[in-house]
mmCIF file of C-alpha atoms in Angstrom:
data_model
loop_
_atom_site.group_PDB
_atom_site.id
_atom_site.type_symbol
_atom_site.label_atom_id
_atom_site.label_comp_id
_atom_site.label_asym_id
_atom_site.label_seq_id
_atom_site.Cartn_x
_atom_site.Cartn_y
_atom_site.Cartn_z
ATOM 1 C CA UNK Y 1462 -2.182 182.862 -194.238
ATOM 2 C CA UNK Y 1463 1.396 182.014 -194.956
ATOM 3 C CA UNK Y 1464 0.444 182.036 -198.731
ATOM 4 C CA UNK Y 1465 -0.977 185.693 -198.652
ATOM 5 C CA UNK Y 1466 2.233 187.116 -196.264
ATOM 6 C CA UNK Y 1467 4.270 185.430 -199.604
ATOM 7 C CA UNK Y 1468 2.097 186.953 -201.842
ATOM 8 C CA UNK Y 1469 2.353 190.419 -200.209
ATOM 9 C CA UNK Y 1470 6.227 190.410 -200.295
ATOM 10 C CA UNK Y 1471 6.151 189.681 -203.736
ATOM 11 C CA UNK Y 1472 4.043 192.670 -204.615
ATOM 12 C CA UNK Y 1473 6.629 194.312 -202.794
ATOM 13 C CA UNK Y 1474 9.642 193.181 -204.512
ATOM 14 C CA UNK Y 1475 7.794 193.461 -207.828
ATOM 15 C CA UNK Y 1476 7.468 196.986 -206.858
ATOM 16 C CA UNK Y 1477 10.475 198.284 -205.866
ATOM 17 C CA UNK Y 1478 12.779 195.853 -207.138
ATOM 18 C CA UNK Y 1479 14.469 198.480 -209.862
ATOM 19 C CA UNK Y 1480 14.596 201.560 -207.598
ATOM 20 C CA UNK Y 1481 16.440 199.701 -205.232
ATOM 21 C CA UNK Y 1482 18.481 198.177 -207.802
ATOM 22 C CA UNK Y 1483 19.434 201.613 -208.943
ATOM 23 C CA UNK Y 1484 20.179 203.324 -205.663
ATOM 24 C CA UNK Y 1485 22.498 199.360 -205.275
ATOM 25 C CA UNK Y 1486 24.367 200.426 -208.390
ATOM 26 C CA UNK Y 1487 25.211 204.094 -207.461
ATOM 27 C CA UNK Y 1488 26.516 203.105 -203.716
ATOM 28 C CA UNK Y 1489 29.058 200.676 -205.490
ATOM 29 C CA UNK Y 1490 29.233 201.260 -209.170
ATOM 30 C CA UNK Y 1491 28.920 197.688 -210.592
ATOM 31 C CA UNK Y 1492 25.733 196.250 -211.995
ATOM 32 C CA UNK Y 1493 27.054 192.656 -210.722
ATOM 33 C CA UNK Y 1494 27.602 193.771 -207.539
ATOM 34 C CA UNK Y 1495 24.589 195.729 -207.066
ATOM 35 C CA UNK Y 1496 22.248 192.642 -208.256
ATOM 36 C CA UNK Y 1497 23.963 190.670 -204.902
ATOM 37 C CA UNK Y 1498 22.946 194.023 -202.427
ATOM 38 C CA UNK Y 1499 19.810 194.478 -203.333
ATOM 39 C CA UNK Y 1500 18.863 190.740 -203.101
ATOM 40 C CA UNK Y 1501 20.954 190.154 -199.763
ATOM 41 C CA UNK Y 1502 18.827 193.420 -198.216
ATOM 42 C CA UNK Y 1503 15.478 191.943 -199.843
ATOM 43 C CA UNK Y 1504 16.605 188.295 -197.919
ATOM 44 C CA UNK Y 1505 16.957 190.131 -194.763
ATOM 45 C CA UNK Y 1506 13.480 191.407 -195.025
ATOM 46 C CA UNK Y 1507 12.009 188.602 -196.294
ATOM 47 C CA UNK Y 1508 13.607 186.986 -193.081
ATOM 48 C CA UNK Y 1509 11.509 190.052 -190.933
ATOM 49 C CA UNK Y 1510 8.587 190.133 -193.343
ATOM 50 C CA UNK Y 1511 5.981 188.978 -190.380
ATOM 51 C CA UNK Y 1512 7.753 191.197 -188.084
ATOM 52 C CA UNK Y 1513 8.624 194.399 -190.297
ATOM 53 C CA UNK Y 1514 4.799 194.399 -191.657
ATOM 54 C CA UNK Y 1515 3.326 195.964 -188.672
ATOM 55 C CA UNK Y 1516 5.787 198.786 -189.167
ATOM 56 C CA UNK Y 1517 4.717 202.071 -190.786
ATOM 57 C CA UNK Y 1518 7.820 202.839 -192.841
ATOM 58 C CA UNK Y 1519 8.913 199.711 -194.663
ATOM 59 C CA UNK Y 1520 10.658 201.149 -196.929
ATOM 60 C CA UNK Y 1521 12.944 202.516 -194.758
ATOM 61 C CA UNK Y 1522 13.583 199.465 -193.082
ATOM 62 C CA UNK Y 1523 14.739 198.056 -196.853
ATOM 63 C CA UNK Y 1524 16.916 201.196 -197.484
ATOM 64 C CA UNK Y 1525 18.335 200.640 -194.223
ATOM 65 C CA UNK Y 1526 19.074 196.821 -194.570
ATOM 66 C CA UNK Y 1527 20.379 197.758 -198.412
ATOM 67 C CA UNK Y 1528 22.955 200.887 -196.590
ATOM 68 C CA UNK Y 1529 23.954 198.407 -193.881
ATOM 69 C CA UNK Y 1530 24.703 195.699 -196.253
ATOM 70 C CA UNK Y 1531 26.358 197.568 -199.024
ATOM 71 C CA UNK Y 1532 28.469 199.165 -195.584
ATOM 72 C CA UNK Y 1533 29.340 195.822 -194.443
ATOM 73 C CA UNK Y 1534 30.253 194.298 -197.398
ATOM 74 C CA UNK Y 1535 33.122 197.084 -198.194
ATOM 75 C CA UNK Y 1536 34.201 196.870 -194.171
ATOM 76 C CA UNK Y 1537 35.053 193.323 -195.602
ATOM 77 C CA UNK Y 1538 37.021 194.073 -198.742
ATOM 78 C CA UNK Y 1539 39.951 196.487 -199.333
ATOM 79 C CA UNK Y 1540 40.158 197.700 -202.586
ATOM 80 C CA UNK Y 1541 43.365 197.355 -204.001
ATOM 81 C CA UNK Y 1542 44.964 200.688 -206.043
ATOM 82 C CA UNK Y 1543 46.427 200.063 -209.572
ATOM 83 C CA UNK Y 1544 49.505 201.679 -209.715
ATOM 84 C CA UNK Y 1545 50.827 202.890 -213.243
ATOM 85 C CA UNK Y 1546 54.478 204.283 -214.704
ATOM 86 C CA UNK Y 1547 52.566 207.532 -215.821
ATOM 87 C CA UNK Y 1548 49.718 209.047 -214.916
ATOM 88 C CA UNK Y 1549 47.171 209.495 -218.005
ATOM 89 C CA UNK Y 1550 46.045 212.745 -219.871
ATOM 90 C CA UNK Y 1551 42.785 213.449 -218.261
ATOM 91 C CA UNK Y 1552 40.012 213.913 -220.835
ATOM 92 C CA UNK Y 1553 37.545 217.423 -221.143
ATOM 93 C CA UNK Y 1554 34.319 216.571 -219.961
ATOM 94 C CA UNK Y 1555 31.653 217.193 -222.951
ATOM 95 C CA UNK Y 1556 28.458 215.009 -222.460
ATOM 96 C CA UNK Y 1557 25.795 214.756 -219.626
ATOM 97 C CA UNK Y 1558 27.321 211.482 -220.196
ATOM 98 C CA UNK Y 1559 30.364 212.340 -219.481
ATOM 99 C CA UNK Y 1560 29.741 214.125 -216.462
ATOM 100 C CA UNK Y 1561 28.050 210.982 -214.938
ATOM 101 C CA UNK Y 1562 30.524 208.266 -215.648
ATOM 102 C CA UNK Y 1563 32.719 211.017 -214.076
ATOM 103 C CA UNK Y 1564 30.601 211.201 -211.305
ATOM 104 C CA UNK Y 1565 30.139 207.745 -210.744
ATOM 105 C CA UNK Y 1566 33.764 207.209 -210.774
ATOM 106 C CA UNK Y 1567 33.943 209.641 -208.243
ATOM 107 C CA UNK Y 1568 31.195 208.444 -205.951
ATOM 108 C CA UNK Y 1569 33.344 205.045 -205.839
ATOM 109 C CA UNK Y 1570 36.533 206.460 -204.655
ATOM 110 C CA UNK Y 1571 34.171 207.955 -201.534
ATOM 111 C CA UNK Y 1572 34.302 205.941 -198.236
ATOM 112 C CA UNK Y 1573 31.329 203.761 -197.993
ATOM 113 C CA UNK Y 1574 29.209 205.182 -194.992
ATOM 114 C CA UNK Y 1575 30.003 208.716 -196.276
ATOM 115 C CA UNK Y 1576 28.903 207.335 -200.085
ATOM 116 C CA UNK Y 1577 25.459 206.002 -198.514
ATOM 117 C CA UNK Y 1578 24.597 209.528 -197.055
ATOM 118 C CA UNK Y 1579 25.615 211.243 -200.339
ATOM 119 C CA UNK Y 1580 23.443 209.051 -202.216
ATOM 120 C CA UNK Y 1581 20.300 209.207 -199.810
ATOM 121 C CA UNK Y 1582 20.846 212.600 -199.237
ATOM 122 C CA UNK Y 1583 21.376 213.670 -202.742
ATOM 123 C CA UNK Y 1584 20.202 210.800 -204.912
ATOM 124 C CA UNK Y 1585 17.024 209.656 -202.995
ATOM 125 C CA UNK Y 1586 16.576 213.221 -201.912
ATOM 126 C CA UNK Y 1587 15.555 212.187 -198.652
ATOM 127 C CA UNK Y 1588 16.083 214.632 -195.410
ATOM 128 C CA UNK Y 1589 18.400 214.556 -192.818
ATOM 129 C CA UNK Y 1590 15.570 213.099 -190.226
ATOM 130 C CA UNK Y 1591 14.447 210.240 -192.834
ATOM 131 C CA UNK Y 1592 18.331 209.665 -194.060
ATOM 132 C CA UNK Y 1593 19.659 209.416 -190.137
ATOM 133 C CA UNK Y 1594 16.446 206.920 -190.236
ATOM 134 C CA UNK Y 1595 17.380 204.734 -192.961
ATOM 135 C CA UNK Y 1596 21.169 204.325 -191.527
ATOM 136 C CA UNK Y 1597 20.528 204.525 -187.960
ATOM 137 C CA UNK Y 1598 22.796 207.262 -187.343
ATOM 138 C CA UNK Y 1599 21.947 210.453 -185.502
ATOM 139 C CA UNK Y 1600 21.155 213.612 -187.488
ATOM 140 C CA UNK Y 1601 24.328 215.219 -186.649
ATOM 141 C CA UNK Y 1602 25.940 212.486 -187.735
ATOM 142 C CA UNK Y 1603 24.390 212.847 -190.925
ATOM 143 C CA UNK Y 1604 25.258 216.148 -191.482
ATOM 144 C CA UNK Y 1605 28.664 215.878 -190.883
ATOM 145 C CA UNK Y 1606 29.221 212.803 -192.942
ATOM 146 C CA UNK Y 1607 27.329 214.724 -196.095
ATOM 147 C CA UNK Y 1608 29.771 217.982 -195.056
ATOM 148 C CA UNK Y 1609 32.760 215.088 -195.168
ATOM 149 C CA UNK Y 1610 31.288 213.371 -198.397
ATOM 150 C CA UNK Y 1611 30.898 216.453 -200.675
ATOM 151 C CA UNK Y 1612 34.862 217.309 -199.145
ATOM 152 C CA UNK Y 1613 36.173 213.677 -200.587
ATOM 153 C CA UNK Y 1614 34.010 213.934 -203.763
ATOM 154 C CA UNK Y 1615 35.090 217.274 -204.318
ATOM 155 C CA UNK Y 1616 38.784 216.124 -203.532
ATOM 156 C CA UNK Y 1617 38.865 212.970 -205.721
ATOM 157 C CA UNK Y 1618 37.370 215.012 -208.775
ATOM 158 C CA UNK Y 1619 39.734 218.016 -208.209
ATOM 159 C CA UNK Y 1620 39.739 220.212 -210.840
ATOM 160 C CA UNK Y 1621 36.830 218.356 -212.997
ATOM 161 C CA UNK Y 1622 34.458 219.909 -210.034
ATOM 162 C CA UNK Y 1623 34.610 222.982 -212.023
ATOM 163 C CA UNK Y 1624 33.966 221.695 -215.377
ATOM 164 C CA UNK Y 1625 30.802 219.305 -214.081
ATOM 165 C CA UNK Y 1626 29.278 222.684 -213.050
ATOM 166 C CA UNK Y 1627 29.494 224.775 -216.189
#
């Protein structure tokens, strides 16, 4: 028995092992980093695996443990500015490229919870009902943290918002 449960979260992992590797490395922008979230969330429901099996939506339950852990981690750590003499000449954006890494860096400068909506919401394109599900927040919630999201992504990119668009 306790040889096919093991067996069965393995065909998990094996299965969604890259997705939630990818969705890791857009909450928090480093490969490294995302690597240690998704296997933390994937220990927590290996922890749960007897438990969270009888559950209809496991994959929510491994967003949700991935959200909460990425979350927690960053409650944690304060990320320290680098402060410079001059600020630097800010570069055209040209490539689709481009427009990612510019995006990405964005997305980082966004506070955590409001970074996990924004990339549920807009990455995972989940709703608000299955994104309030995944964090354990209320819809309303949701919506305002999207509404205050998109306001901090739009303020950290400034005037590159309008150049990502055309």
């Amino acid at each position: 028995m306790r040889e096919e449960r093991e067996r069965e979260f393995d065909e998990f992992v094996l299965a969604r092992q890259q997705r939630l590797l990818r969705t890791a490395y857009l909450l928090c922008g480093d490969w490294h980093l995302a690597e240690d979230l998704t296997q933390n969330a994937l220990a927590k429901v290996y922890l749960g695996w007897n438990r969270i099996q009888r559950l209809e939506q496991i994959d929510a339950y491994v967003h949700r443990m991935l959200f909460r852990t990425f979350v927690d981690t960053y409650r944690r750590r304060r990320r320290r500015e680098i402060l410079s003499a001059a600020v630097p000449d800010v570069a055209g954006i040209g490539t689709a490229s481009d427009v990612r890494l510019t995006l990405l860096a964005a997305l980082a400068e966004v506070t955590p919870r409001y970074r996990a909506v924004l990339v549920l919401r807009f990455w995972e394109d989940r709703s608000v009902a299955e994104t309030a599900a995944a964090l354990g927040i209320s819809d309303g919630s949701v919506k305002s943290h999207t509404h205050r999201g998109l306001q901090q992504l739009r303020s950290v990119l400034g005037d590159q918002a309008l150049d990502l668009t055309s």
